[in-house]
Short mmCIF file of C-alpha atoms in Angstrom, two decimals:
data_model
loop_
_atom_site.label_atom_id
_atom_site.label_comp_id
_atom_site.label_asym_id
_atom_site.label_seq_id
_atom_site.Cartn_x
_atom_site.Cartn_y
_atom_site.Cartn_z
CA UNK A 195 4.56 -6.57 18.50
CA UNK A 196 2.67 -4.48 15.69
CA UNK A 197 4.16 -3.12 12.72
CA UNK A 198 1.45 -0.66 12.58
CA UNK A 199 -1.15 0.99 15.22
CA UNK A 200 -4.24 2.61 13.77
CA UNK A 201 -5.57 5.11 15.59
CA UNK A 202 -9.00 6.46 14.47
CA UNK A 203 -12.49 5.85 13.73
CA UNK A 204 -14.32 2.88 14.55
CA UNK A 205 -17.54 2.42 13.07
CA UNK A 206 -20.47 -0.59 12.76
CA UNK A 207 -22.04 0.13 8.89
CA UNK A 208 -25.23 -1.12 8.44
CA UNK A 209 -25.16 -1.15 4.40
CA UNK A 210 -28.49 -1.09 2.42
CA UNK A 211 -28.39 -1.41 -1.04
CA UNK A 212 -29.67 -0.90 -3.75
CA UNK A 213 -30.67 2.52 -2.76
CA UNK A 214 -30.95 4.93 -5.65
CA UNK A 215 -33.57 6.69 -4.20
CA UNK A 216 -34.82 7.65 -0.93
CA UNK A 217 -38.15 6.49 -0.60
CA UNK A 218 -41.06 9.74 0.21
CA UNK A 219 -41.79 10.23 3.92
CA UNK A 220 -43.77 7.54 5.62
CA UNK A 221 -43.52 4.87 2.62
CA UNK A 222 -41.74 1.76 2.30
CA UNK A 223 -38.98 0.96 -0.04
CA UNK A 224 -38.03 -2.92 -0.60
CA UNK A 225 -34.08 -3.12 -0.85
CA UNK A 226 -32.14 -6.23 -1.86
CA UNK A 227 -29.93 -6.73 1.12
CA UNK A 228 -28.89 -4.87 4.22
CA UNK A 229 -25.82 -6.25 6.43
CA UNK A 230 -23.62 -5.01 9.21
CA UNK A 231 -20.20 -4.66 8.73
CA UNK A 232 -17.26 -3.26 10.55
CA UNK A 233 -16.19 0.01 8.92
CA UNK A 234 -14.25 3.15 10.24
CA UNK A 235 -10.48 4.31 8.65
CA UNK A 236 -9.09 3.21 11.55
CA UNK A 237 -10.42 -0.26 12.02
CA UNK A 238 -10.71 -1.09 8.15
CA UNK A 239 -7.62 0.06 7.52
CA UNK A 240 -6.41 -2.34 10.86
CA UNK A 241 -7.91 -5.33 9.28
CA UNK A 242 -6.66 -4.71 5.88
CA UNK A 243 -3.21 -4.70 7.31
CA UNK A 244 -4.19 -7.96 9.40
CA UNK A 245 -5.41 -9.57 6.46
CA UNK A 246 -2.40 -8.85 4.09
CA UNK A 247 0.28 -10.41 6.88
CA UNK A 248 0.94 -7.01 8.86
CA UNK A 249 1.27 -7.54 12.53
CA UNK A 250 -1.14 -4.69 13.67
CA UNK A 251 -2.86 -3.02 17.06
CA UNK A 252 -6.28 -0.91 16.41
CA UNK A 253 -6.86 2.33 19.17
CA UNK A 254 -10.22 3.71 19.53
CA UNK A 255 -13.20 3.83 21.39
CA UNK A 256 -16.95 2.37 21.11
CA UNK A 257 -19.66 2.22 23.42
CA UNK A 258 -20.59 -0.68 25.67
CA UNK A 259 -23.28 -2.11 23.35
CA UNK A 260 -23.99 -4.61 21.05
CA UNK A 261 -22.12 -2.87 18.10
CA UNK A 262 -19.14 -2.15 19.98
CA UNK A 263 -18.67 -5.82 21.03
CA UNK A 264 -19.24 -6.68 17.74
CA UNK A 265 -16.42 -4.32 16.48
CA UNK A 266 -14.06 -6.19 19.35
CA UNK A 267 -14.98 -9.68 17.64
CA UNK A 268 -13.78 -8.47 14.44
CA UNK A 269 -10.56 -7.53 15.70
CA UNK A 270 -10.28 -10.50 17.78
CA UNK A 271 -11.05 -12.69 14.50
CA UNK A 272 -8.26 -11.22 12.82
CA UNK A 273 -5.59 -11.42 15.75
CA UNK A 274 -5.31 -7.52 16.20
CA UNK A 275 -4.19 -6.15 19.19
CA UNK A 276 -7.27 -3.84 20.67
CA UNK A 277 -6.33 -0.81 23.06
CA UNK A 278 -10.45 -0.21 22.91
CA UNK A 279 -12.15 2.22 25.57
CA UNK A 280 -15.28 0.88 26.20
CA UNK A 281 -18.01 4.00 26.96
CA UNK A 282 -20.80 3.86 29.28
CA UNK A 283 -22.11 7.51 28.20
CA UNK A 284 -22.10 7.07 24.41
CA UNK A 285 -23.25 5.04 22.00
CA UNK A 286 -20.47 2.81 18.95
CA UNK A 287 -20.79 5.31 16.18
CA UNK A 288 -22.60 4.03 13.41
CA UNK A 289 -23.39 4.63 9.95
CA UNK A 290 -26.40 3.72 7.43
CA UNK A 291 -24.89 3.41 4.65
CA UNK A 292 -27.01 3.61 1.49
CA UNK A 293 -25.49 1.90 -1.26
CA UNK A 294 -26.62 2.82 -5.28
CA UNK A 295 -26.60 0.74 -7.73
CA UNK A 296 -23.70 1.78 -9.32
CA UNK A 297 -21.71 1.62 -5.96
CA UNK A 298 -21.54 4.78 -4.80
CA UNK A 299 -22.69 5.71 -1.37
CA UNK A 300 -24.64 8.15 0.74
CA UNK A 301 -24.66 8.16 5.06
CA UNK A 302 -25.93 9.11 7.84
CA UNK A 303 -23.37 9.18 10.44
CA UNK A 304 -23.52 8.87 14.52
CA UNK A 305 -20.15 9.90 15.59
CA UNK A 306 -20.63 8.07 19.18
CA UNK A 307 -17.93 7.23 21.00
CA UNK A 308 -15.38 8.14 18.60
CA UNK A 309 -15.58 12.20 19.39
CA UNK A 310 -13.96 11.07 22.63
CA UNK A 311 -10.69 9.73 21.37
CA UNK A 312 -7.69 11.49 22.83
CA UNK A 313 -4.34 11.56 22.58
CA UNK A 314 -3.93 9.73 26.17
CA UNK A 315 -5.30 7.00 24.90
CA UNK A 316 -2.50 6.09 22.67
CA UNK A 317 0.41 4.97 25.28
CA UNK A 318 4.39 5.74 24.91
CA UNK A 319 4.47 1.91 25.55
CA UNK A 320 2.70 1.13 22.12
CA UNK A 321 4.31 3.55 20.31
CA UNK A 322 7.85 2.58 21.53
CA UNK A 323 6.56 -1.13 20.21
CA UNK A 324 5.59 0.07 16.08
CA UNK A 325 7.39 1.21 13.25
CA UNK A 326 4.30 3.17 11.96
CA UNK A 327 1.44 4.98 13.84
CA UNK A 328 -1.51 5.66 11.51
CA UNK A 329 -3.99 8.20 12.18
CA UNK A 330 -7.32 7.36 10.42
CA UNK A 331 -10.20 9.86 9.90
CA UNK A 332 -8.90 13.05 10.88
CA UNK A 333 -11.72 15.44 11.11
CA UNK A 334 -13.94 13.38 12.65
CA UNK A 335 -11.75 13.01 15.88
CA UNK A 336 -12.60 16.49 17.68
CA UNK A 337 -10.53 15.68 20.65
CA UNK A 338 -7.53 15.24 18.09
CA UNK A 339 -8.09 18.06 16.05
CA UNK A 340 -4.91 20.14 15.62
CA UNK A 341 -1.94 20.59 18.26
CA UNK A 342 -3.37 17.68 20.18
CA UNK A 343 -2.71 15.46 17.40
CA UNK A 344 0.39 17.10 16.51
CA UNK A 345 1.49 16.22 19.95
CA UNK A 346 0.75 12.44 19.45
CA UNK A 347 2.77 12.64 15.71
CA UNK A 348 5.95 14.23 18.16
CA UNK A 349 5.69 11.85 20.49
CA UNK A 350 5.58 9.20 18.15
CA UNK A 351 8.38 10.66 15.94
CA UNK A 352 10.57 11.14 19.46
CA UNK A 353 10.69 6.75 19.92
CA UNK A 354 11.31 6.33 16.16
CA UNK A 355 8.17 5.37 15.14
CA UNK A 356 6.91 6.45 12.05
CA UNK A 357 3.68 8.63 11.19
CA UNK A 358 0.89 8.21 8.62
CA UNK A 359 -2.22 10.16 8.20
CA UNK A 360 -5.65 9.81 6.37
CA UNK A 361 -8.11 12.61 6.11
CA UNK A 362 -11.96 12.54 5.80
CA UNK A 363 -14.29 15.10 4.90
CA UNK A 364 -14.22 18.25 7.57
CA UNK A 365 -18.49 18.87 7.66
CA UNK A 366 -16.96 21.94 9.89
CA UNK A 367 -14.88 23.29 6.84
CA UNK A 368 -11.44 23.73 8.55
CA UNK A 369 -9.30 22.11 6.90
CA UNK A 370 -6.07 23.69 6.61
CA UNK A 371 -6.50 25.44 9.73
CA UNK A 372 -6.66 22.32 11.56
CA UNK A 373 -4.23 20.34 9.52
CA UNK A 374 -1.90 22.43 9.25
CA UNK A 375 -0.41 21.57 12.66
CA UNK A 376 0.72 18.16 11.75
CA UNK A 377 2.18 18.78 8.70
CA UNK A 378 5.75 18.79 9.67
CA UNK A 379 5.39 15.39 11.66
CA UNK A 380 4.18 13.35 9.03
CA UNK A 381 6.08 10.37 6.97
CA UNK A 382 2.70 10.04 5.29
CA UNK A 383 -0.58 11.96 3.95
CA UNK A 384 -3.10 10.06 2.60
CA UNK A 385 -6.32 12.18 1.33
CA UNK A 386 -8.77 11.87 -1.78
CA UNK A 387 -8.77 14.61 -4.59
CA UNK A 388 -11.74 16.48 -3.08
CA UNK A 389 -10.31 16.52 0.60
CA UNK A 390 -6.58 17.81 -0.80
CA UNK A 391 -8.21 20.10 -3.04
CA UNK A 392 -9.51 21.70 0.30
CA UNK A 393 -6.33 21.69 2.02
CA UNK A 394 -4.29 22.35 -0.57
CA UNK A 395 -6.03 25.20 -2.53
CA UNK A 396 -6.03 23.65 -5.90
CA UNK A 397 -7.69 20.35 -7.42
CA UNK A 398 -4.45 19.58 -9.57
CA UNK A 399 -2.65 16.43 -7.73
CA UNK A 400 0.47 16.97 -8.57
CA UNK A 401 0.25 20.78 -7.27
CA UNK A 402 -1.61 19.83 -4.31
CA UNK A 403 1.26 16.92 -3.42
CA UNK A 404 4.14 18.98 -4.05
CA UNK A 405 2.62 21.99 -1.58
CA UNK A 406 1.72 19.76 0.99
CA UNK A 407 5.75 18.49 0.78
CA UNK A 408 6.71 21.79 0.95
CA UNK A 409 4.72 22.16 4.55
CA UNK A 410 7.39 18.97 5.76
CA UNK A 411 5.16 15.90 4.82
CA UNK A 412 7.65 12.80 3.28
CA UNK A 413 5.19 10.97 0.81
CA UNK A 414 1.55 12.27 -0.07
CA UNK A 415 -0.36 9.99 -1.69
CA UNK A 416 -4.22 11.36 -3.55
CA UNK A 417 -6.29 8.81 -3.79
CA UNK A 418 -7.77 9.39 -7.42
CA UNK A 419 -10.87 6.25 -7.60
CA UNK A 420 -11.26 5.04 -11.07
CA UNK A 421 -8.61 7.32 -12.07
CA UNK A 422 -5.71 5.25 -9.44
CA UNK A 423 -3.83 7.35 -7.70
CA UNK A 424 -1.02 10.14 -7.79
CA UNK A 425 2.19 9.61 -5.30
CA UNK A 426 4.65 11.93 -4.41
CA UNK A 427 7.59 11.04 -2.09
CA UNK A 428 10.04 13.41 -3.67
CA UNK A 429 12.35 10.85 -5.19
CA UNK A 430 9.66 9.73 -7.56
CA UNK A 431 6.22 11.24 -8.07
CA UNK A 432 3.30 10.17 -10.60
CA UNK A 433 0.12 8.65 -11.23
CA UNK A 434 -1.00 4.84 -10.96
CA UNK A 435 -3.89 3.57 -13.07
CA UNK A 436 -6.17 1.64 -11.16
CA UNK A 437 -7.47 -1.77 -12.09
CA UNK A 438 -10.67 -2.13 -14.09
CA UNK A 439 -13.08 -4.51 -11.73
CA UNK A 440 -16.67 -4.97 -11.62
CA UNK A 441 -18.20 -2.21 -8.35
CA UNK A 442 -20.17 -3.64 -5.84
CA UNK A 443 -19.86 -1.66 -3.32
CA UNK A 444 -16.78 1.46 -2.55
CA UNK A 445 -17.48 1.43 0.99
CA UNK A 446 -14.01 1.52 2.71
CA UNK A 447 -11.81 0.96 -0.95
CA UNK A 448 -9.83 4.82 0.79
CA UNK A 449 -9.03 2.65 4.01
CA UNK A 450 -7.92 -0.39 2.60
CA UNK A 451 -5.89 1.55 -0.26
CA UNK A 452 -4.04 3.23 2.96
CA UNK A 453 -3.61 -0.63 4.24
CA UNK A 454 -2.20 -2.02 1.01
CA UNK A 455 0.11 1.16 0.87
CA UNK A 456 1.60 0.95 4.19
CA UNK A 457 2.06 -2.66 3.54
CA UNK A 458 4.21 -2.22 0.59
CA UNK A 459 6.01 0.89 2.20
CA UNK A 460 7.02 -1.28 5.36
CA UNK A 461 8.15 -3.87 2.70
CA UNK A 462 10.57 -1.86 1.35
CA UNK A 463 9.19 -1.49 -1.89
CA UNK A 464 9.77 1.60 -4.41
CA UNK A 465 6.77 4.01 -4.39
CA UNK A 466 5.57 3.23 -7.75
CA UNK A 467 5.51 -0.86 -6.81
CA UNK A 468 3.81 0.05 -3.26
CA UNK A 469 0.91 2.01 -5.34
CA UNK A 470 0.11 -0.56 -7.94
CA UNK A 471 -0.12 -2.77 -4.45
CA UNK A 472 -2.33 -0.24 -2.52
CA UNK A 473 -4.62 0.40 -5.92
CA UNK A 474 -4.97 -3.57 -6.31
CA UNK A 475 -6.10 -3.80 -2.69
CA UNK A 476 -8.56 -0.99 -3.08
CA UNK A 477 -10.10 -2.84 -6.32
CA UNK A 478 -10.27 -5.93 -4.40
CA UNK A 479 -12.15 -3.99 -1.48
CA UNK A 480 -14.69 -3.06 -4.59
CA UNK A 481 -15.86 -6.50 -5.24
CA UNK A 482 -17.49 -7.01 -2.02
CA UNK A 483 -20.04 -5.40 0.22
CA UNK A 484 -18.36 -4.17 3.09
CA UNK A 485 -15.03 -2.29 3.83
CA UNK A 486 -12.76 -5.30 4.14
CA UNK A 487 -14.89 -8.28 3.27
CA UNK A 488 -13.17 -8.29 -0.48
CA UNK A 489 -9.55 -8.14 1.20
CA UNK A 490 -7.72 -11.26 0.67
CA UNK A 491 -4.15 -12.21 1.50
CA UNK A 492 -1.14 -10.88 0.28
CA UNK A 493 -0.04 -13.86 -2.05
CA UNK A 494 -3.97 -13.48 -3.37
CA UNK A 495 -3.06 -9.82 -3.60
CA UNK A 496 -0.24 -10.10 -5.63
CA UNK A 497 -1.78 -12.28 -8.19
CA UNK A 498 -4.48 -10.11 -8.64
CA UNK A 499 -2.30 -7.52 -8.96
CA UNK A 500 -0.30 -9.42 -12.05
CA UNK A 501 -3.48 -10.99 -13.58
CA UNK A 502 -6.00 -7.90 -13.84
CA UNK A 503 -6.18 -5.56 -16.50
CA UNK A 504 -5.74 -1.64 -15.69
CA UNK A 505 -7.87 0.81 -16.54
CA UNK A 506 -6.85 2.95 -19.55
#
């Protein structure tokens, strides 16, 4: 039975790297390394949770080709229960990921199959089964966006299963518009400063948690990169250093900080505990190409977590 269903984005990332330029049209540029990884909020964030101990199920959909099926081996590797469409009409969304040299990224994105995820997809049954549902890459999920995924929070909420949500970047500019719906389901909000700052109307974290509380959400968490991260669940609230690691690549560090946090939050830890976890599993996503290649265990976790220095 999972503890957690992710529900989102599922994505094969072909990474190239170093890229810290594009090369003119029609020449050649020799890279270092390019590899395929699985990537997506909703599926990294499903094998972080695997990975750290967390009995999880992964909803989505991907096309029936050679990237899907390699998505489906990746959950299968780590034991996660798959409620996968498979799509004849579209194409697994991909994404070229072009990684610098300093470990920042740039992409070119092929929603796919993913624009097709719907609400019907995610059955009473499986809901009834988890403590948490998490929602993973709003925005990119046009069949979700607004009172059809407020309708899957409610029906979530209505079997006592908890709700968690992680925004991406709305190319459409919406935002609140589309948010705005959910809001008053939600245990959880998980967003980066620049994705908040649109929803929230201000790039302060602490403003932009406390009026996102006052719409109904329980605990929003702004995911801050080298800077940690600022929590606010009402009973405490405050920022989180991160911890100082060497960058290979930040491909999927969001997802798995959204992993580590819901582990630590099903745990029963206290909010400040859970987001030294989540920021240590985020820093260990760093270290290795690929969204949850650097993801160890959570015993491995927690010694990182005791043995690393923070940044100042």
């Amino acid at each position: 039975m999972p503890d957690v269903t992710c529900v989102g984005v599922l994505v094969a990332d072909v990474m190239v790297r170093p890229v810290d330029a594009w090369p003119e049209r029609g020449r050649l540029l020799l890279v270092e390394g390019i590899e395929v990884h699985s990537g997506g909020p909703g599926h990294t964030t499903g094998v972080t949770l695997a990975k750290l101990g967390v009995p999880t199920a992964v909803v989505g959909r991907a096309g029936a080709d050679l990237l899907g099926t390699f998505l489906m081996d990746v959950l299968r590797e780590h034991r996660i229960e798959a409620h996968v469409r498979r799509e004849d009409t579209a194409s697994t969304s991909a994404t070229v990921v072009a990684v610098a040299s300093s470990g920042e990224r740039s992409f070119l994105h092929l929603p796919g199959a993913n624009a097709r995820l719907a609400p019907e997809d995610v059955p009473d049954a499986l809901l009834a089964r988890s403590r948490v549902i998490h929602l993973g890459g709003y925005f990119l999920l046009p069949s979700l966006d607004g009172p059809p995924a407020a309708g899957l929070l409610q029906r979530a909420k209505a079997v006592g299963c908890r709700t968690s949500l992680d925004l991406a970047w709305d190319v459409h500019g919406r935002w609140m518009s589309i948010l705005a719906p959910c809001l008053p389901h939600l245990d959880l909000l998980f967003g980066n400063r620049d994705e908040l700052a649109h929803v929230a109307g201000t790039d302060h974290p602490a403003r932009m948690a406390a009026r996102l509380r006052e719409r109904g959400v329980g605990i929003v968490a702004v995911k801050l990169g080298e800077e940690g991260a600022y929590v606010d669940g009402g009973s405490w609230r405050g920022r989180v250093p991160a911890f100082s690691v060497e960058v290979v690549d930040t491909t999927g560090a969001g997802d798995a900080f959204c992993g580590g946090f819901l582990a630590g939050y099903l745990a029963g830890w206290d909010l400040e505990r859970t987001t030294r976890f989540a920021n240590a599993v985020g820093a260990m996503c760093v270290t290795a190409m690929g969204g949850a290649t650097g993801i160890r265990s959570r015993a491995d976790t927690l010694r990182f977590l005791e043995n690393t220095p923070r940044r100042g």
